PDB file of C-alpha atoms in Angstrom:
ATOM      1  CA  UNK A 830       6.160 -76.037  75.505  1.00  0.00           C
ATOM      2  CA  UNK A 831       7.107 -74.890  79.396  1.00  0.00           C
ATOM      3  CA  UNK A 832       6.333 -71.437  79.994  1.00  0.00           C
ATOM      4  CA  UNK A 833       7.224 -69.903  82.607  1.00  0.00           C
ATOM      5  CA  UNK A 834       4.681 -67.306  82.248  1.00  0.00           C
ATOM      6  CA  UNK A 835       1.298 -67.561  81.206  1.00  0.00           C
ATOM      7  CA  UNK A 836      -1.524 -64.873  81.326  1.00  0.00           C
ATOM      8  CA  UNK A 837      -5.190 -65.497  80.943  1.00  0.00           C
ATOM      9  CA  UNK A 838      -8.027 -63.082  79.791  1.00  0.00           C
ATOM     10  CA  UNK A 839      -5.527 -60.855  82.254  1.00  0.00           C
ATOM     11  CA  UNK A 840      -7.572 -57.289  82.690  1.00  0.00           C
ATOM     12  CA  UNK A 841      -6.866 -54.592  84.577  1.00  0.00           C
ATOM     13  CA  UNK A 842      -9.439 -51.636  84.864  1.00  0.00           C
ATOM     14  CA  UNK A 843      -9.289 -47.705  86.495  1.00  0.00           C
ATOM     15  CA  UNK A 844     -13.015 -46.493  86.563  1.00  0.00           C
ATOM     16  CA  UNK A 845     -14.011 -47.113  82.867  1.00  0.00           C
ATOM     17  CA  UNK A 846     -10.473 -47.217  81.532  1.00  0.00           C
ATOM     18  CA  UNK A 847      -8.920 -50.551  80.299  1.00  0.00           C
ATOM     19  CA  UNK A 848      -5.638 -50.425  80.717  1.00  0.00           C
ATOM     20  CA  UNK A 849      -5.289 -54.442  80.113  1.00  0.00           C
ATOM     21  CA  UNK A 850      -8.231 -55.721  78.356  1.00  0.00           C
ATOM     22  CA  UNK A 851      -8.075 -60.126  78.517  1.00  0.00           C
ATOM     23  CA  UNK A 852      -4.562 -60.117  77.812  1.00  0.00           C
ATOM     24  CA  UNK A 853      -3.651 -63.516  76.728  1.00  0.00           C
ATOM     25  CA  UNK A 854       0.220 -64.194  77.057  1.00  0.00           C
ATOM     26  CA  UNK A 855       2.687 -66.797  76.788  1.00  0.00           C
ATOM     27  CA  UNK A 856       6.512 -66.456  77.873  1.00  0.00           C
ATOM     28  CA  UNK A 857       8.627 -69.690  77.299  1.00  0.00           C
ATOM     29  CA  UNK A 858      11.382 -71.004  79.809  1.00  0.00           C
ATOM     30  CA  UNK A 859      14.856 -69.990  78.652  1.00  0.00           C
ATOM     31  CA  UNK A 860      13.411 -67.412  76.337  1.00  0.00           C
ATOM     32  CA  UNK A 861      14.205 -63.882  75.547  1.00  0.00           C
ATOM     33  CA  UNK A 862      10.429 -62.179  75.107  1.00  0.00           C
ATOM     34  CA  UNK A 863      10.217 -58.926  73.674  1.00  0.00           C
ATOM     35  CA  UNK A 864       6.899 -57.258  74.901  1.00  0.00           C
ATOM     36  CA  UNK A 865       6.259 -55.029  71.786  1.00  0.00           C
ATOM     37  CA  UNK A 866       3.950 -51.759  72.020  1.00  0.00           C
ATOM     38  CA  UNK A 867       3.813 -47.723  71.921  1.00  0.00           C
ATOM     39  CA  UNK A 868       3.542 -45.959  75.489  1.00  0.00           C
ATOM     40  CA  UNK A 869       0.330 -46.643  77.225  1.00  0.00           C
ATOM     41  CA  UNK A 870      -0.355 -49.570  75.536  1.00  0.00           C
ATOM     42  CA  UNK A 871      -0.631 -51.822  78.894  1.00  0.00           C
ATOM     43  CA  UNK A 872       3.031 -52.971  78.753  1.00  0.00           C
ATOM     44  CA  UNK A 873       3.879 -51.273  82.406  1.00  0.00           C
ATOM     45  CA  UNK A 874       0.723 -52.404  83.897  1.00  0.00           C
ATOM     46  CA  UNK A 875       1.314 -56.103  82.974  1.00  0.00           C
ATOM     47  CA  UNK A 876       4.404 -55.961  84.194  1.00  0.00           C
ATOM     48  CA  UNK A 877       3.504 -54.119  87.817  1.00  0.00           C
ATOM     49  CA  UNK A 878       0.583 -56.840  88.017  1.00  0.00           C
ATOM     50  CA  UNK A 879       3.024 -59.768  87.491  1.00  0.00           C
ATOM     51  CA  UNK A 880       5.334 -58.265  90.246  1.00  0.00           C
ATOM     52  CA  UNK A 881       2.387 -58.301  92.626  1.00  0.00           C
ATOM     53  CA  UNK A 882       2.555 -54.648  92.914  1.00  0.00           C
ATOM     54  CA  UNK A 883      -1.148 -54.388  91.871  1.00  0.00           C
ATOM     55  CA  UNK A 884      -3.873 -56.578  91.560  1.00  0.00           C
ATOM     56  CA  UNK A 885      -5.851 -57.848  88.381  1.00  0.00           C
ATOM     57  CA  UNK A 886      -9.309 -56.601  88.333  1.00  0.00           C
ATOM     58  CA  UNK A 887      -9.998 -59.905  86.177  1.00  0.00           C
ATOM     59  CA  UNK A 888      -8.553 -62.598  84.580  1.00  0.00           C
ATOM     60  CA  UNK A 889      -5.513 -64.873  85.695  1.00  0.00           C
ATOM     61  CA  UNK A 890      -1.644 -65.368  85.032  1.00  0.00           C
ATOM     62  CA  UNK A 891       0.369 -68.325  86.325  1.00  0.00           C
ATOM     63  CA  UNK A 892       4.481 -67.766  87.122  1.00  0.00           C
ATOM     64  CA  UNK A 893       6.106 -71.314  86.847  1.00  0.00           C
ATOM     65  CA  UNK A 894       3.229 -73.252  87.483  1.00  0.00           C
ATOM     66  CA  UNK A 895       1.696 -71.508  90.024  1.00  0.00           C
ATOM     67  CA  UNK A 896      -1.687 -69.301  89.864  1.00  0.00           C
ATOM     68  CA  UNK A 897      -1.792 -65.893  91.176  1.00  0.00           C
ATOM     69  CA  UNK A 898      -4.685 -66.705  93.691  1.00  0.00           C
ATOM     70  CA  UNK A 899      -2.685 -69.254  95.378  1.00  0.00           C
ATOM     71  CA  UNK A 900      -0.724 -68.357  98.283  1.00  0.00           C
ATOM     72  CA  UNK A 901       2.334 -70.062  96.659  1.00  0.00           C
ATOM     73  CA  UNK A 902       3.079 -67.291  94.364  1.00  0.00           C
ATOM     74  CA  UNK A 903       4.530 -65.218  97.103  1.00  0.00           C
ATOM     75  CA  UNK A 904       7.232 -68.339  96.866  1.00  0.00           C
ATOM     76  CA  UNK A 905       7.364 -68.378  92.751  1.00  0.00           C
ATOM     77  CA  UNK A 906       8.239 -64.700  92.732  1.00  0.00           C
ATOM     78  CA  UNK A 907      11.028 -65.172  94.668  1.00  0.00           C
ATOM     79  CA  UNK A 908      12.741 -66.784  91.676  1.00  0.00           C
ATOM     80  CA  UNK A 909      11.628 -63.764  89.788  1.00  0.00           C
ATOM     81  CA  UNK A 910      13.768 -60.393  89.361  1.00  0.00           C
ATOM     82  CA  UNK A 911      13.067 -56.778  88.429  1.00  0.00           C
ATOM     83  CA  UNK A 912      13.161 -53.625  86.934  1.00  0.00           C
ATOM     84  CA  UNK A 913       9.816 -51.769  87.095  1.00  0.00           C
ATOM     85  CA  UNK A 914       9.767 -48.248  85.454  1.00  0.00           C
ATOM     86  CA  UNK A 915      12.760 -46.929  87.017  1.00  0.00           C
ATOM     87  CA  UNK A 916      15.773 -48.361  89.289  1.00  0.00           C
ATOM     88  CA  UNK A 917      15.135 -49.137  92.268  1.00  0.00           C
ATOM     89  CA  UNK A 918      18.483 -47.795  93.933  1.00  0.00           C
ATOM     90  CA  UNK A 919      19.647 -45.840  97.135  1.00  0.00           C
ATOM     91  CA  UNK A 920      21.671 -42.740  94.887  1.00  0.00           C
ATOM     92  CA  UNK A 921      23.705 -42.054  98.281  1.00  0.00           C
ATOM     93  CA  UNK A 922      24.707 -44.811  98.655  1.00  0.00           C
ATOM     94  CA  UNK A 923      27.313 -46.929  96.406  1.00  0.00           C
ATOM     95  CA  UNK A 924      26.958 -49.665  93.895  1.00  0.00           C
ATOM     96  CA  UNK A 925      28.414 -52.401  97.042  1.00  0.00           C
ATOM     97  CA  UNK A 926      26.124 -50.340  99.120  1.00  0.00           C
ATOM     98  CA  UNK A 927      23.000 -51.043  97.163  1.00  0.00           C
ATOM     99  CA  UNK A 928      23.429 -54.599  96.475  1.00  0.00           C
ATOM    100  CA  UNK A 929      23.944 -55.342 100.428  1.00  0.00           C
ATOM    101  CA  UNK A 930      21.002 -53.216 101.932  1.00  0.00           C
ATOM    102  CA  UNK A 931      19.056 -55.742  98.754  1.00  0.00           C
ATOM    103  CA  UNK A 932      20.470 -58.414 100.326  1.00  0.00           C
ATOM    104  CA  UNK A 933      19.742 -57.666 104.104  1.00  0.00           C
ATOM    105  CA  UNK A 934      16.110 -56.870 102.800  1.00  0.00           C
ATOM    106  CA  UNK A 935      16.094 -60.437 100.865  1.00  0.00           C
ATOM    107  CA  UNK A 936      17.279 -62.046 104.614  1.00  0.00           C
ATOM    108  CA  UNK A 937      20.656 -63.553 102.409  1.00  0.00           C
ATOM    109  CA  UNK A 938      22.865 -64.991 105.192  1.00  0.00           C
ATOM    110  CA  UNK A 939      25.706 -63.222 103.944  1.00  0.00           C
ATOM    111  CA  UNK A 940      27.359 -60.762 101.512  1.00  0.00           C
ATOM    112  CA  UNK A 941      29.121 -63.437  99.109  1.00  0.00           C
ATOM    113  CA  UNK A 942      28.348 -62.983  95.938  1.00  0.00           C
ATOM    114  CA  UNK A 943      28.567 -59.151  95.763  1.00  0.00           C
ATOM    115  CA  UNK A 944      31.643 -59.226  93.965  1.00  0.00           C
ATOM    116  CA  UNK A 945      30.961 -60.984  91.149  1.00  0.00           C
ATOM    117  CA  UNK A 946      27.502 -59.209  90.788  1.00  0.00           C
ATOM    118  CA  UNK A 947      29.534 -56.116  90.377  1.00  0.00           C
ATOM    119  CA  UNK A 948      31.485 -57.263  87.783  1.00  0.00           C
ATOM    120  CA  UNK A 949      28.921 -59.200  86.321  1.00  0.00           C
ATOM    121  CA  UNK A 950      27.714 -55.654  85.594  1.00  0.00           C
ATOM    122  CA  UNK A 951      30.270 -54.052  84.879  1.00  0.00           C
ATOM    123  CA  UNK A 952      30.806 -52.046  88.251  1.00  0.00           C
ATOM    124  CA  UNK A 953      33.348 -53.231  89.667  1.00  0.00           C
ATOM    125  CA  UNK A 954      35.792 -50.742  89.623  1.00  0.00           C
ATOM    126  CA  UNK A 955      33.093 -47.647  91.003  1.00  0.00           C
ATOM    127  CA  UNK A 956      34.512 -47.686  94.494  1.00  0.00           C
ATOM    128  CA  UNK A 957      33.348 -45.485  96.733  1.00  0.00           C
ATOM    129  CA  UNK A 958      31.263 -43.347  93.988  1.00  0.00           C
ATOM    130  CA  UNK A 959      27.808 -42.845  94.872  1.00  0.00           C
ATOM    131  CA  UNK A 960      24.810 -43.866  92.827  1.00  0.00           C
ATOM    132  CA  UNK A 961      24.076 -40.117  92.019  1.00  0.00           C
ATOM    133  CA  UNK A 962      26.932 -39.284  90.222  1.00  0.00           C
ATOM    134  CA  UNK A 963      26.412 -42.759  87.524  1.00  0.00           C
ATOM    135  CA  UNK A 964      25.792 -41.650  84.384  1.00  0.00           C
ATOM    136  CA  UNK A 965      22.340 -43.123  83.291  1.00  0.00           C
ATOM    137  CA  UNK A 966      23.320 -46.546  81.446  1.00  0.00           C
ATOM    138  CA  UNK A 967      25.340 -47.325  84.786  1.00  0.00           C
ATOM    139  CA  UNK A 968      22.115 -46.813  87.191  1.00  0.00           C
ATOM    140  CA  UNK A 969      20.221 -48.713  85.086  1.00  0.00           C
ATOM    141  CA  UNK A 970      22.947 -52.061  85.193  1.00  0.00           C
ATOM    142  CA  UNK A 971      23.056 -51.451  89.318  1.00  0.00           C
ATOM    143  CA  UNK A 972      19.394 -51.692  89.199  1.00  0.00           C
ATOM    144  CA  UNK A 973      20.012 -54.893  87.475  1.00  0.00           C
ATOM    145  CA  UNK A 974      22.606 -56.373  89.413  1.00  0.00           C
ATOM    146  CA  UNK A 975      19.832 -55.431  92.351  1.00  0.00           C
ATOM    147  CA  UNK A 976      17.351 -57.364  90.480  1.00  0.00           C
ATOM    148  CA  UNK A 977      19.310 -60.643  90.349  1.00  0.00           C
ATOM    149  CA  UNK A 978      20.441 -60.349  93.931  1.00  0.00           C
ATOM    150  CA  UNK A 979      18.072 -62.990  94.840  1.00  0.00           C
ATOM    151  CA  UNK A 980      19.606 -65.215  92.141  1.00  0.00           C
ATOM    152  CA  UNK A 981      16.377 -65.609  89.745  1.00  0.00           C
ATOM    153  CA  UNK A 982      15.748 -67.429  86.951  1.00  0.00           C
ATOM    154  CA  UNK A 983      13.247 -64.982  85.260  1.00  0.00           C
ATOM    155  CA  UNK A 984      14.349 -61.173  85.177  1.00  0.00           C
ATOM    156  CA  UNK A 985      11.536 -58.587  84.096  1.00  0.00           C
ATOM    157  CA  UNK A 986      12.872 -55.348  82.542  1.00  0.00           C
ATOM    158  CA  UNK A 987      10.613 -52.437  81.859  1.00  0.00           C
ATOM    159  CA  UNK A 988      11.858 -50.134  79.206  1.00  0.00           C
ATOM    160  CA  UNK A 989      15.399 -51.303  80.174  1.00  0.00           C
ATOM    161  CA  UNK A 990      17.213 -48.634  77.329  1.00  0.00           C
ATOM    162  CA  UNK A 991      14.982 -45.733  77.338  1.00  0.00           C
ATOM    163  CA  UNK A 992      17.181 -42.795  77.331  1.00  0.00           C
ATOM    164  CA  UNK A 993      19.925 -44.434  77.328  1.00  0.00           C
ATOM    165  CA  UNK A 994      22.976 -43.388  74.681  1.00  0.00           C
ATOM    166  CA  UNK A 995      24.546 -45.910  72.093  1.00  0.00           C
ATOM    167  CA  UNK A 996      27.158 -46.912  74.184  1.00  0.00           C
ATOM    168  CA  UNK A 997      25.025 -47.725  77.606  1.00  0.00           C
ATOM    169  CA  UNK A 998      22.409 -49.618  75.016  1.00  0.00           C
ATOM    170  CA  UNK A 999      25.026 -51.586  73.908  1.00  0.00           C
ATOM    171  CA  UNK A1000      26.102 -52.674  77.552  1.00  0.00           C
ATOM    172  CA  UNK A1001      22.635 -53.427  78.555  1.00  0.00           C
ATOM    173  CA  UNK A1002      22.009 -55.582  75.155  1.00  0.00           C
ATOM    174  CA  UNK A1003      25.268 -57.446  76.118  1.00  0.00           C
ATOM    175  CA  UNK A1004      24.305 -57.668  79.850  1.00  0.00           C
ATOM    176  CA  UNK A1005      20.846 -59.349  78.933  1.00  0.00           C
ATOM    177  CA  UNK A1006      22.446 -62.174  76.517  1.00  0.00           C
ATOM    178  CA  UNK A1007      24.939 -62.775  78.642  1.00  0.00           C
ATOM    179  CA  UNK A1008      22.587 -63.726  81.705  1.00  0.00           C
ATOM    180  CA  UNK A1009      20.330 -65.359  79.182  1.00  0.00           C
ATOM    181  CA  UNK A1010      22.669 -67.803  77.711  1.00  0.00           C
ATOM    182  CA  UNK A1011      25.385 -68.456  80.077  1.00  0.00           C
ATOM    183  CA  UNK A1012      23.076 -68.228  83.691  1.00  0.00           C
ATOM    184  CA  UNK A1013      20.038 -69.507  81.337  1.00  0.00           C
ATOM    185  CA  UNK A1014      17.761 -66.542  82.494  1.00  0.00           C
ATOM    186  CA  UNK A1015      14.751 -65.912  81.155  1.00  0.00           C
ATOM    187  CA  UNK A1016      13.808 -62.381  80.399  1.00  0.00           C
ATOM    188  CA  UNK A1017      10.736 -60.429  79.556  1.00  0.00           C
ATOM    189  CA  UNK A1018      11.354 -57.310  78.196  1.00  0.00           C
ATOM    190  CA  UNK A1019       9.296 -54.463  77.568  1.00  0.00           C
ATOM    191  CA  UNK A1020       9.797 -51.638  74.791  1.00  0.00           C
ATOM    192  CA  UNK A1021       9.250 -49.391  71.957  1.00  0.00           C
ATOM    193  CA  UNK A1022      12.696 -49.771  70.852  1.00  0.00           C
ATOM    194  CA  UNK A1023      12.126 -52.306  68.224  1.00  0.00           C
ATOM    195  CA  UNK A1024      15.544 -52.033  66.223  1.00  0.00           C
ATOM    196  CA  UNK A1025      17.001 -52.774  69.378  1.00  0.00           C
ATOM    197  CA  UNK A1026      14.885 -55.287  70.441  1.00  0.00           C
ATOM    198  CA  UNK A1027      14.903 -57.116  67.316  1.00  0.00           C
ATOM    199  CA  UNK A1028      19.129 -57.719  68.114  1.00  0.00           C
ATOM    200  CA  UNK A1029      17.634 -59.535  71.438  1.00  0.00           C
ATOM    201  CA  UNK A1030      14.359 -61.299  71.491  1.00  0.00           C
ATOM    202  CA  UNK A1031      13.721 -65.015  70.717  1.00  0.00           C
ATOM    203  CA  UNK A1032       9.944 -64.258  71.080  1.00  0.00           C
ATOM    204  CA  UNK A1033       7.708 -61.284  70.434  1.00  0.00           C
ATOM    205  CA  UNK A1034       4.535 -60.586  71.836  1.00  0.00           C
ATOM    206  CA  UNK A1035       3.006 -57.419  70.224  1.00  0.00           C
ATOM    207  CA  UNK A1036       0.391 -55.129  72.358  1.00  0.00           C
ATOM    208  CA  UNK A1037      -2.440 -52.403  71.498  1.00  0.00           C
ATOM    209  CA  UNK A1038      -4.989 -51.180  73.989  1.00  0.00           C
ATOM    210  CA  UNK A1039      -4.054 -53.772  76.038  1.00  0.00           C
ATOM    211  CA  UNK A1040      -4.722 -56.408  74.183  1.00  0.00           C
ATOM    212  CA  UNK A1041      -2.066 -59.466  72.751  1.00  0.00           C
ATOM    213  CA  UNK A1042      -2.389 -58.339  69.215  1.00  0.00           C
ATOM    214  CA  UNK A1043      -0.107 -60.990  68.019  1.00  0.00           C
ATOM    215  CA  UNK A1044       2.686 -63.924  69.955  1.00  0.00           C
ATOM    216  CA  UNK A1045       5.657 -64.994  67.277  1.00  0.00           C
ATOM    217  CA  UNK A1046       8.974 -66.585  67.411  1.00  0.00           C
ATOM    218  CA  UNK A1047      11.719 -64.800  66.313  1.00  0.00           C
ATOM    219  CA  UNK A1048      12.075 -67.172  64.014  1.00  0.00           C
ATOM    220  CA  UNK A1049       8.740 -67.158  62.380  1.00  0.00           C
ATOM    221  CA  UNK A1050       9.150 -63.623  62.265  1.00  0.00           C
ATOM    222  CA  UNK A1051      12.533 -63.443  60.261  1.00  0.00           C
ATOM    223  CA  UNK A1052      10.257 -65.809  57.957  1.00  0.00           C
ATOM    224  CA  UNK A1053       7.666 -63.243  57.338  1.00  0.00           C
ATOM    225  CA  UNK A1054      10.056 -60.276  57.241  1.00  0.00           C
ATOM    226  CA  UNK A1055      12.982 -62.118  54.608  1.00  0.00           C
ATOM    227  CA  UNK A1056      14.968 -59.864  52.576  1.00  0.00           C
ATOM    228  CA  UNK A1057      13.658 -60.542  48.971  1.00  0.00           C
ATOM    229  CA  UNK A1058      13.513 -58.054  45.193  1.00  0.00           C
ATOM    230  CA  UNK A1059      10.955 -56.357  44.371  1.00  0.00           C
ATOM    231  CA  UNK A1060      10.424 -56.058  40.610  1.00  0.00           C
ATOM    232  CA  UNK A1061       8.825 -53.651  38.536  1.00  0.00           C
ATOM    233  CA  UNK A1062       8.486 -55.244  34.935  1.00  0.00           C
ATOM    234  CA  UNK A1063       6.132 -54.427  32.220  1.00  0.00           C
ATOM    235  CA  UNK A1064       4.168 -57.445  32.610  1.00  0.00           C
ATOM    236  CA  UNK A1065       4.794 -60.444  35.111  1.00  0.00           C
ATOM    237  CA  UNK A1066       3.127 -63.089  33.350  1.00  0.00           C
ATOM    238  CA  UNK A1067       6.642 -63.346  31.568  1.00  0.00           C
ATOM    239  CA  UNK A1068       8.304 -62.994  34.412  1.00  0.00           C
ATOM    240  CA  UNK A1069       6.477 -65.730  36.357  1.00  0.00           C
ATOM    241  CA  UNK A1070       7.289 -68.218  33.389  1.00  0.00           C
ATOM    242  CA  UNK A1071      11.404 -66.905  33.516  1.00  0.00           C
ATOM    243  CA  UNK A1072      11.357 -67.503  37.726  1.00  0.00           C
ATOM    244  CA  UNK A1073       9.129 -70.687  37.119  1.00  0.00           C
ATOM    245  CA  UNK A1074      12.476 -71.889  34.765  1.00  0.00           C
ATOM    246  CA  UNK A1075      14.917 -70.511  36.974  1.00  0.00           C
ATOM    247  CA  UNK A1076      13.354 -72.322  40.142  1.00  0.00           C
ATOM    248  CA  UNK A1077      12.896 -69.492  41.995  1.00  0.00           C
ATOM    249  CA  UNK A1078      10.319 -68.294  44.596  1.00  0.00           C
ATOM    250  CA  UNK A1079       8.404 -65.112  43.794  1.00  0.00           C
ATOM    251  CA  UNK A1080       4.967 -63.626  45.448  1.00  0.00           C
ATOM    252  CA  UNK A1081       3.202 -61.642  42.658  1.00  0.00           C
ATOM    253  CA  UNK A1082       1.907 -58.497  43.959  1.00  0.00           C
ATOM    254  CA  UNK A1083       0.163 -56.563  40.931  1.00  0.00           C
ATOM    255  CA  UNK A1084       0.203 -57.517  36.924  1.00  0.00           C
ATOM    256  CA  UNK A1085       3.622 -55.165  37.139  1.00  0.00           C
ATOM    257  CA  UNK A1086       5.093 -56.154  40.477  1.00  0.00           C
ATOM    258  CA  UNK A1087       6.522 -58.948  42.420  1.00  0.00           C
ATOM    259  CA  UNK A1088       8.878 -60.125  45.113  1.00  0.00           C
ATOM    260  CA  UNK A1089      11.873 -62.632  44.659  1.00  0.00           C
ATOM    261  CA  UNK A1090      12.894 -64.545  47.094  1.00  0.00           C
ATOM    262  CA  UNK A1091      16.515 -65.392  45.853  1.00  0.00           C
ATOM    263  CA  UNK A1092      19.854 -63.458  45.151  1.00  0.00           C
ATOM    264  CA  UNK A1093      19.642 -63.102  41.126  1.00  0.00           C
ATOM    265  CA  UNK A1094      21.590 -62.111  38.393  1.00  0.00           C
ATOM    266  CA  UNK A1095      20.143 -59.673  37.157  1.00  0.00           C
ATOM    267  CA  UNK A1096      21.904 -59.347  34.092  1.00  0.00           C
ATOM    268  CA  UNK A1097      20.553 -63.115  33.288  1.00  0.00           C
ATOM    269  CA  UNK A1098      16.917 -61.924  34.122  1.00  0.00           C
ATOM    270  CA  UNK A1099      16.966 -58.954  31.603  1.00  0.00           C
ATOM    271  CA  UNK A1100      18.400 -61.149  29.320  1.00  0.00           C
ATOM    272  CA  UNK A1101      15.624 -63.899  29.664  1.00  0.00           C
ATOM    273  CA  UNK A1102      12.997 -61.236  30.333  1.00  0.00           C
ATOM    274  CA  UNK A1103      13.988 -59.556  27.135  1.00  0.00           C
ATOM    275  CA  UNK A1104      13.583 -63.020  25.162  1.00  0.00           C
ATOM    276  CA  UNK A1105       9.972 -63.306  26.729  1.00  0.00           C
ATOM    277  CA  UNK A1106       9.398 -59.051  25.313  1.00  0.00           C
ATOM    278  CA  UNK A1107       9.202 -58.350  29.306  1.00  0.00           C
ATOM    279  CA  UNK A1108      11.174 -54.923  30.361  1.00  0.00           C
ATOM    280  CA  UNK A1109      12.250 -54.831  33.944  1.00  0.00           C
ATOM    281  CA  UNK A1110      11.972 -51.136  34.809  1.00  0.00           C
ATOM    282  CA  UNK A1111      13.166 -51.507  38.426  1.00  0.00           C
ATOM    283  CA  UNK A1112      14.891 -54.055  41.245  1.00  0.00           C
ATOM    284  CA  UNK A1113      14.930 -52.849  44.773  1.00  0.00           C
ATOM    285  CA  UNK A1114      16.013 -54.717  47.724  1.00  0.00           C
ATOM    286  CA  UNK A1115      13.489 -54.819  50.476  1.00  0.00           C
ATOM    287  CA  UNK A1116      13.463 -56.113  54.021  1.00  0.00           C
ATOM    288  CA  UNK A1117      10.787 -55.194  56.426  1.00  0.00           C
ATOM    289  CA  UNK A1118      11.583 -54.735  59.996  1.00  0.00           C
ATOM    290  CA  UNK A1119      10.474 -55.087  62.984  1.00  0.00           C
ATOM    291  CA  UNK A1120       8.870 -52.006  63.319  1.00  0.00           C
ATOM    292  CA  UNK A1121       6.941 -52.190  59.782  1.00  0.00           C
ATOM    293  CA  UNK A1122       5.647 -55.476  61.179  1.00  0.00           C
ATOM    294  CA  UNK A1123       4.367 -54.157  64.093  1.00  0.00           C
ATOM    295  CA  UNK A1124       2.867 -50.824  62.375  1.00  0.00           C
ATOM    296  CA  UNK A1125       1.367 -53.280  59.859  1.00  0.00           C
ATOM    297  CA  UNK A1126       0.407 -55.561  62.366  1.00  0.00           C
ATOM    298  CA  UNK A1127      -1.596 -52.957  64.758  1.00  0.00           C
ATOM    299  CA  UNK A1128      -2.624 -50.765  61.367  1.00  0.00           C
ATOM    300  CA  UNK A1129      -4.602 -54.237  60.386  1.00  0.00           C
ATOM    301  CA  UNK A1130      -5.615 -55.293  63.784  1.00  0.00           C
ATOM    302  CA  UNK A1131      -9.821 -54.598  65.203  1.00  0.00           C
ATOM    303  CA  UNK A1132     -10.324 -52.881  68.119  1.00  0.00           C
ATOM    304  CA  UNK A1133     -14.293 -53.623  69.683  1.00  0.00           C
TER     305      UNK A1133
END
């Protein structure tokens, strides 16, 4: 697979605290990567380290290709964009404003393209508004467009919804397909917003103490977290020899309990349970989500 980011035994270390401890880390090209983990779980300080705004105290990362000792990734991180903690905008000044001081401070020959940023966005039609008076879901899209004023094929976004209301987390989840499958960005994203996440990411990579706790496809994941029944019956020997007839998946769980992995008719299973002198006492529809996984996930993880 090409990744576009890779991280190595990444570490990161203030006196005796770890804030990134061997962080091993894989982001593919064209992907949307969710980087999964409660505050001050070394999400930020990944993200500041791949920006080059701090250095690792051990470990490596390579950004398309190229390691961060070589002199070369001052050139890969041109094709790289982001948001880091907060927006970084000029609040006097207005949404045009911003994106051409970015641009004189990238050396761009010229302001084309500053149009269709804006509307890209969705700020267009701010005129002569000033960055201060943006409610917060609009700062955080001209921080954004700021981001990709470079033109970059990988945009990093740190906690891009935090705070934000329904409506502006809606705009930002449309903003981020939108570059990802029509400008075939890649994005990492960092959050605790899993139920949003989960509407976005192609990839997860889950974090605690600074450590890669677990890397899954979205995919892989939907596997593991499937809707299915769960079944309370008196005894699921019975029921195991009903599903076995009916051709249907199950996972038993206790000698009372088990999941089904299949839409039934439950009137037909009573029926055939009640043949076998099985009871069904209860049918409940579960579906775990993402952020049952990831409790489960870090609950069950070891931390030397």
């Amino acid at each position: 697979m090409d990744y576009i980011l890779e991280t190595r035994s990444l570490s990161k270390h203030y006196g005796h605290f770890k804030a990134l401890d061997g962080m091993d880390m894989h982001v593919p090209k064209g992907a949307i990567y969710g980087l999964v983990g409660k505050n001050g779980a070394g999400k930020t300080t990944l993200i500041r380290l791949i920006c080059g705004l701090q250095e690792p105290s051990a470990g490596s990362f390579t950004l398309y290709g190229t390691e961060n000792r070589d002199k070369a990734i001052v050139k890969a991180r041109r094709r790289m964009g982001a948001v880091v903690e907060t927006p970084s905008i000029y609040l006097d000044m207005t949404a045009e404003d911003n994106l051409k001081m970015q641009y004189r401070v990238l050396g761009l020959p010229s302001f084309e393209g500053i149009g269709e940023l804006l509307q890209l966005v969705g700020l267009e039609n701010t005129g002569r508004k000033k960055a201060r008076h943006f409610s917060l879901g609009m700062k955080q899209r001209l921080g954004i467009a700021v981001a990709l004023a470079g033109d970059p094929d990988f945009l990093v976004l740190d906690e891009p919804v935090n705070g934000l209301d329904p409506q502006g987390i809606i705009e930002i989840r449309e903003l981020i397909l939108k570059l990802n499958r029509e400008r075939q960005i890649s994005v990492l994203i960092s959050s605790h917003i899993l139920d949003e996440l989960s509407r976005l990411a192609t990839h997860y990579g889950f974090v605690d103490s600074g450590r890669m706790v677990k890397e899954i496809s979205a995919e892989e994941l939907d596997a593991v977290c499937r809707k299915c029944v769960r079944l309370v019956v008196s005894d699921v020997k019975p029921l195991a020899r009903v599903l076995d007839s009916m051709g249907i998946e199950y996972n038993i769980l206790s000698p009372t309990q088990a999941d089904v992995f299949a839409n039934v008719n439950l009137s037909g299973l009573v029926n055939a349970l009640t043949k076998e002198s099985c009871e069904l006492i209860a049918a409940q529809e579960r579906d775990e989500s993402l952020e049952s996984y990831y409790v489960n996930l870090v609950g069950g993880a070891r931390h030397d």
